[in-house]
Short mmCIF file of C-alpha atoms in Angstrom, two decimals:
data_model
loop_
_atom_site.label_atom_id
_atom_site.label_comp_id
_atom_site.label_asym_id
_atom_site.label_seq_id
_atom_site.Cartn_x
_atom_site.Cartn_y
_atom_site.Cartn_z
CA UNK W 18 4.70 19.31 22.54
CA UNK W 19 2.76 16.43 23.80
CA UNK W 20 -0.53 15.17 21.58
CA UNK W 21 -2.02 13.67 24.65
CA UNK W 22 -3.81 10.95 24.95
CA UNK W 23 -7.11 9.89 23.16
CA UNK W 24 -10.29 12.10 24.15
CA UNK W 25 -13.85 10.21 23.82
CA UNK W 26 -15.91 12.31 22.93
CA UNK W 27 -14.51 13.72 20.20
CA UNK W 28 -12.50 17.47 21.30
CA UNK W 29 -14.24 19.10 18.33
CA UNK W 30 -17.93 19.38 16.85
CA UNK W 31 -18.51 17.11 13.75
CA UNK W 32 -20.68 19.31 12.14
CA UNK W 33 -22.87 16.34 10.99
CA UNK W 34 -19.33 14.49 9.16
CA UNK W 35 -20.08 11.92 12.06
CA UNK W 36 -22.28 9.95 9.31
CA UNK W 37 -19.01 8.78 7.94
CA UNK W 38 -18.23 7.29 10.52
CA UNK W 39 -19.37 3.95 9.02
CA UNK W 40 -16.98 4.14 6.30
CA UNK W 41 -13.80 4.19 8.23
CA UNK W 42 -11.45 1.16 8.77
CA UNK W 43 -11.42 0.51 12.97
CA UNK W 44 -8.30 -1.52 14.18
CA UNK W 45 -8.29 -2.28 17.71
CA UNK W 46 -4.62 -2.59 17.23
CA UNK W 47 -4.64 1.17 18.35
CA UNK W 48 -4.28 1.27 21.84
CA UNK W 49 -1.54 -1.15 22.30
CA UNK W 50 0.93 0.97 20.10
CA UNK W 51 2.75 4.10 21.53
CA UNK W 52 1.51 7.47 21.96
CA UNK W 53 3.61 9.61 20.60
CA UNK W 54 4.49 13.92 21.04
CA UNK W 55 6.61 16.27 19.27
CA UNK W 56 10.04 17.67 21.26
CA UNK W 57 10.64 21.18 21.73
CA UNK W 58 11.87 22.55 18.87
CA UNK W 59 11.08 19.71 16.62
CA UNK W 60 10.87 20.21 12.98
CA UNK W 61 7.81 18.04 11.35
CA UNK W 62 5.69 17.15 8.32
CA UNK W 63 2.10 16.23 8.79
CA UNK W 64 0.31 13.80 5.37
CA UNK W 65 -3.12 13.14 4.75
CA UNK W 66 -2.93 9.98 2.21
CA UNK W 67 -5.94 9.33 0.87
CA UNK W 68 -7.00 7.26 -2.67
CA UNK W 69 -7.54 3.61 -3.40
CA UNK W 70 -5.75 0.95 -2.42
CA UNK W 71 -1.81 1.16 -3.48
CA UNK W 72 -2.58 4.11 -1.20
CA UNK W 73 -3.69 2.09 2.23
CA UNK W 74 -2.19 -1.12 4.09
CA UNK W 75 -3.00 -3.59 1.02
CA UNK W 76 0.35 -4.22 -0.90
CA UNK W 77 2.61 -7.25 -0.78
CA UNK W 78 1.14 -10.88 -0.51
CA UNK W 79 -0.04 -12.36 2.95
CA UNK W 80 3.12 -13.21 5.26
CA UNK W 81 5.34 -10.22 3.96
CA UNK W 82 7.31 -8.75 6.52
CA UNK W 83 6.02 -5.70 8.44
CA UNK W 84 8.12 -2.82 7.80
CA UNK W 85 10.24 -1.21 10.86
CA UNK W 86 10.95 2.29 10.42
CA UNK W 87 15.09 3.01 10.26
CA UNK W 88 13.40 6.22 12.69
CA UNK W 89 11.38 3.92 14.13
CA UNK W 90 10.56 6.67 17.31
CA UNK W 91 9.74 9.70 14.30
CA UNK W 92 7.81 8.19 12.23
CA UNK W 93 3.97 8.30 13.68
CA UNK W 94 0.43 7.45 12.52
CA UNK W 95 -2.67 9.82 13.50
CA UNK W 96 -5.79 7.59 13.86
CA UNK W 97 -8.82 8.68 11.64
CA UNK W 98 -10.74 6.76 14.82
CA UNK W 99 -10.11 8.24 17.61
CA UNK W 100 -7.36 11.27 17.13
CA UNK W 101 -4.59 9.75 18.96
CA UNK W 102 -0.69 9.53 17.35
CA UNK W 103 1.04 6.51 17.37
CA UNK W 104 4.41 5.26 16.52
CA UNK W 105 3.27 4.30 12.85
CA UNK W 106 3.29 0.43 11.64
CA UNK W 107 1.88 -2.04 9.95
CA UNK W 108 -1.17 -2.17 8.59
CA UNK W 109 -1.82 1.62 9.02
CA UNK W 110 -5.01 2.96 11.72
CA UNK W 111 -7.38 4.65 9.43
CA UNK W 112 -7.39 2.95 6.30
CA UNK W 113 -8.18 -0.21 4.54
CA UNK W 114 -5.95 -3.33 4.87
CA UNK W 115 -5.60 -6.38 2.68
CA UNK W 116 -3.55 -8.66 0.48
CA UNK W 117 -0.05 -8.33 2.51
CA UNK W 118 -1.51 -5.45 4.52
CA UNK W 119 2.14 -3.19 3.41
CA UNK W 120 2.18 0.57 3.04
CA UNK W 121 4.51 2.66 1.07
CA UNK W 122 3.91 5.81 2.90
CA UNK W 123 5.43 4.24 6.20
CA UNK W 124 8.70 3.38 4.06
CA UNK W 125 8.23 7.22 2.35
CA UNK W 126 8.23 8.81 5.91
CA UNK W 127 11.27 7.29 7.09
CA UNK W 128 13.05 8.05 4.00
CA UNK W 129 12.12 11.60 4.16
CA UNK W 130 13.64 11.82 7.59
CA UNK W 131 16.75 10.17 7.00
CA UNK W 132 17.33 12.59 3.95
CA UNK W 133 16.41 15.33 6.80
CA UNK W 134 13.74 16.79 5.46
CA UNK W 135 12.15 17.04 8.49
CA UNK W 136 12.55 15.37 12.08
CA UNK W 137 9.30 13.77 12.50
CA UNK W 138 6.76 12.56 9.59
CA UNK W 139 2.83 12.18 11.00
CA UNK W 140 0.99 10.17 8.38
CA UNK W 141 -2.85 10.11 8.66
CA UNK W 142 -3.52 7.21 6.09
CA UNK W 143 -7.50 7.31 5.38
CA UNK W 144 -7.26 5.16 1.69
CA UNK W 145 -10.25 2.86 0.80
CA UNK W 146 -9.24 0.12 -1.65
CA UNK W 147 -11.51 -0.32 -5.32
CA UNK W 148 -12.74 3.42 -4.77
CA UNK W 149 -13.27 5.70 -7.47
CA UNK W 150 -13.18 9.55 -8.04
CA UNK W 151 -16.58 9.68 -7.99
CA UNK W 152 -16.75 7.84 -4.74
CA UNK W 153 -14.75 10.19 -3.36
CA UNK W 154 -16.34 13.00 -5.24
CA UNK W 155 -19.99 11.99 -3.77
CA UNK W 156 -19.40 10.22 -0.58
CA UNK W 157 -15.80 9.62 0.83
CA UNK W 158 -14.39 13.56 0.35
CA UNK W 159 -15.47 14.20 4.11
CA UNK W 160 -13.20 11.73 5.02
CA UNK W 161 -10.19 14.28 4.51
CA UNK W 162 -12.19 17.18 6.43
CA UNK W 163 -11.79 14.87 9.10
CA UNK W 164 -8.57 13.90 9.31
CA UNK W 165 -7.56 17.68 9.38
CA UNK W 166 -9.89 18.49 11.44
CA UNK W 167 -8.06 15.06 14.00
CA UNK W 168 -4.67 16.81 13.29
CA UNK W 169 -5.87 20.33 14.30
CA UNK W 170 -7.50 19.28 17.32
CA UNK W 171 -3.42 17.74 18.04
CA UNK W 172 -2.16 21.45 17.45
CA UNK W 173 -0.33 19.73 13.93
CA UNK W 174 -1.18 21.61 10.82
CA UNK W 175 -1.27 19.48 7.67
CA UNK W 176 1.65 20.15 4.90
CA UNK W 177 0.02 18.19 2.22
CA UNK W 178 -2.85 16.03 0.66
CA UNK W 179 -0.86 13.44 -1.42
CA UNK W 180 -3.41 11.35 -3.81
CA UNK W 181 -2.69 7.91 -5.23
CA UNK W 182 -5.70 6.72 -7.03
CA UNK W 183 -6.65 5.57 -10.33
CA UNK W 184 -6.73 1.91 -10.94
CA UNK W 185 -10.59 1.87 -10.44
CA UNK W 186 -11.45 4.32 -13.30
CA UNK W 187 -9.33 2.79 -15.86
CA UNK W 188 -11.32 0.09 -14.91
CA UNK W 189 -14.56 1.89 -15.11
CA UNK W 190 -13.08 3.39 -18.16
CA UNK W 191 -13.86 6.93 -16.75
CA UNK W 192 -12.78 9.89 -19.13
CA UNK W 193 -10.02 12.34 -18.81
CA UNK W 194 -12.59 15.13 -18.43
CA UNK W 195 -15.04 13.19 -15.72
CA UNK W 196 -12.09 12.10 -13.88
CA UNK W 197 -11.06 16.22 -14.30
CA UNK W 198 -14.37 16.70 -13.04
CA UNK W 199 -14.58 14.60 -10.25
CA UNK W 200 -10.89 15.70 -8.74
CA UNK W 201 -11.41 19.28 -8.86
CA UNK W 202 -15.14 18.81 -7.31
CA UNK W 203 -13.32 16.39 -4.40
CA UNK W 204 -10.39 19.43 -3.86
CA UNK W 205 -13.32 22.50 -4.23
CA UNK W 206 -15.45 20.77 -1.50
CA UNK W 207 -12.49 20.05 0.66
CA UNK W 208 -10.15 23.73 0.87
CA UNK W 209 -14.41 25.24 1.13
CA UNK W 210 -14.09 23.08 4.24
CA UNK W 211 -11.07 24.52 5.59
CA UNK W 212 -8.34 22.73 4.27
CA UNK W 213 -5.56 24.64 2.79
CA UNK W 214 -2.75 22.31 2.60
CA UNK W 215 -1.32 21.46 -1.38
CA UNK W 216 -2.39 18.52 -2.62
CA UNK W 217 0.14 16.00 -4.68
CA UNK W 218 -1.00 13.26 -7.24
CA UNK W 219 0.60 10.66 -8.25
CA UNK W 220 0.13 8.76 -11.57
CA UNK W 221 -1.59 5.90 -10.38
CA UNK W 222 -3.41 3.51 -13.02
CA UNK W 223 -1.94 0.73 -13.18
CA UNK W 224 -4.54 -1.78 -13.67
CA UNK W 225 -3.47 -5.68 -14.43
CA UNK W 226 -0.25 -4.28 -15.68
CA UNK W 227 -1.99 -1.68 -18.29
CA UNK W 228 -1.58 2.16 -17.73
CA UNK W 229 -4.39 4.34 -18.34
CA UNK W 230 -3.84 7.67 -20.72
CA UNK W 231 -6.81 9.30 -19.61
CA UNK W 232 -6.94 9.46 -16.02
CA UNK W 233 -2.92 10.23 -16.51
CA UNK W 234 -3.51 13.04 -18.46
CA UNK W 235 -6.48 14.57 -16.46
CA UNK W 236 -3.86 14.83 -13.43
CA UNK W 237 -1.30 16.27 -15.96
CA UNK W 238 -4.00 19.14 -16.94
CA UNK W 239 -5.24 19.13 -12.99
CA UNK W 240 -1.27 20.01 -11.50
CA UNK W 241 -1.36 23.49 -11.88
CA UNK W 242 1.84 24.67 -10.31
CA UNK W 243 1.21 26.18 -7.34
CA UNK W 244 -0.94 24.32 -4.83
CA UNK W 245 -2.14 21.32 -6.81
CA UNK W 246 1.35 19.42 -7.84
CA UNK W 247 1.96 16.33 -9.99
CA UNK W 248 4.40 13.91 -8.68
CA UNK W 249 5.60 10.52 -8.40
CA UNK W 250 4.65 8.16 -11.98
CA UNK W 251 3.93 4.74 -10.14
CA UNK W 252 3.03 3.47 -13.19
CA UNK W 253 6.64 4.07 -14.15
CA UNK W 254 6.80 0.60 -11.69
CA UNK W 255 6.36 -2.49 -12.96
CA UNK W 256 7.98 -6.11 -13.16
CA UNK W 257 9.06 -7.10 -9.98
CA UNK W 258 8.07 -4.36 -8.55
CA UNK W 259 4.14 -5.85 -8.94
CA UNK W 260 2.08 -8.47 -7.73
CA UNK W 261 0.55 -11.34 -9.21
CA UNK W 262 -2.04 -9.29 -10.16
CA UNK W 263 0.26 -6.98 -11.82
CA UNK W 264 -1.52 -3.62 -9.51
CA UNK W 265 -0.48 -3.80 -6.27
CA UNK W 266 3.49 -3.66 -5.35
CA UNK W 267 5.44 -6.37 -4.29
CA UNK W 268 7.36 -6.16 -0.42
CA UNK W 269 9.97 -5.10 -0.78
CA UNK W 270 11.11 -4.53 -4.02
CA UNK W 271 7.99 -2.33 -5.22
CA UNK W 272 6.74 -0.60 -2.26
CA UNK W 273 10.44 0.89 -1.69
CA UNK W 274 11.00 1.92 -5.40
CA UNK W 275 6.89 4.10 -4.89
CA UNK W 276 8.33 4.82 -1.59
CA UNK W 277 11.32 6.83 -3.05
CA UNK W 278 9.20 8.38 -5.99
CA UNK W 279 7.52 9.76 -3.38
CA UNK W 280 9.91 11.32 -1.32
CA UNK W 281 11.80 12.79 -4.46
CA UNK W 282 8.81 14.66 -5.36
CA UNK W 283 7.53 15.78 -1.18
CA UNK W 284 11.07 16.91 -1.35
CA UNK W 285 11.15 18.84 -4.87
CA UNK W 286 7.95 20.18 -4.55
CA UNK W 287 7.36 20.74 -0.88
CA UNK W 288 10.79 22.19 0.32
#
């Protein structure tokens, strides 16, 4: 199945959500990337990656080498801007790029393919740095819906939403009950808008080297073991896994360690 070339205008009704276009990170380098397609009978998984900077392309330090997947022809990304499917490369399309511009999730995808989880992995990364659970509840949740619509327009089924966020709520001293309420609302709104995929929530709260128990507890509270799962404990990674701010992941040590945690969680929770 060919994913086809990007089409403008969009091949589906946006239901008014085009008002959120101003929030999208757009990367003109997209047009230089190779369009991809599925081989007949090929197995795949598609993940929407959402949250704040660690979910996006904001890890490492300027000058850190970009990651080249071992399975480069099988690691793809779908651009939320134009709906095209391209070879996955750093910085990723559709999400914020800052710091060293490096990603946990291309590495996780590569590791999943190498482990035999699926033959192809497609990522839709929509993470925005420094965003809170309240911002996703109030303004940003439609990004997840649009990402799902982009996938549907290409005949791609989303396997899961991978959520990595919590550091800003640590800085804002958000209570367990408020985080639980915000994220319950986000998930409910997204599901009511047609995104039925399960969620995997990382424990990712470490800000300036300090973990945040209320958000960690809220994530445990949100997990139901059915369609909302508690995933990798990113807070367990410290020391050489972090850059100097003691928040973002180092390259290659931290991003690789986090990618292993994500690979292990996805394999265990979504076999």
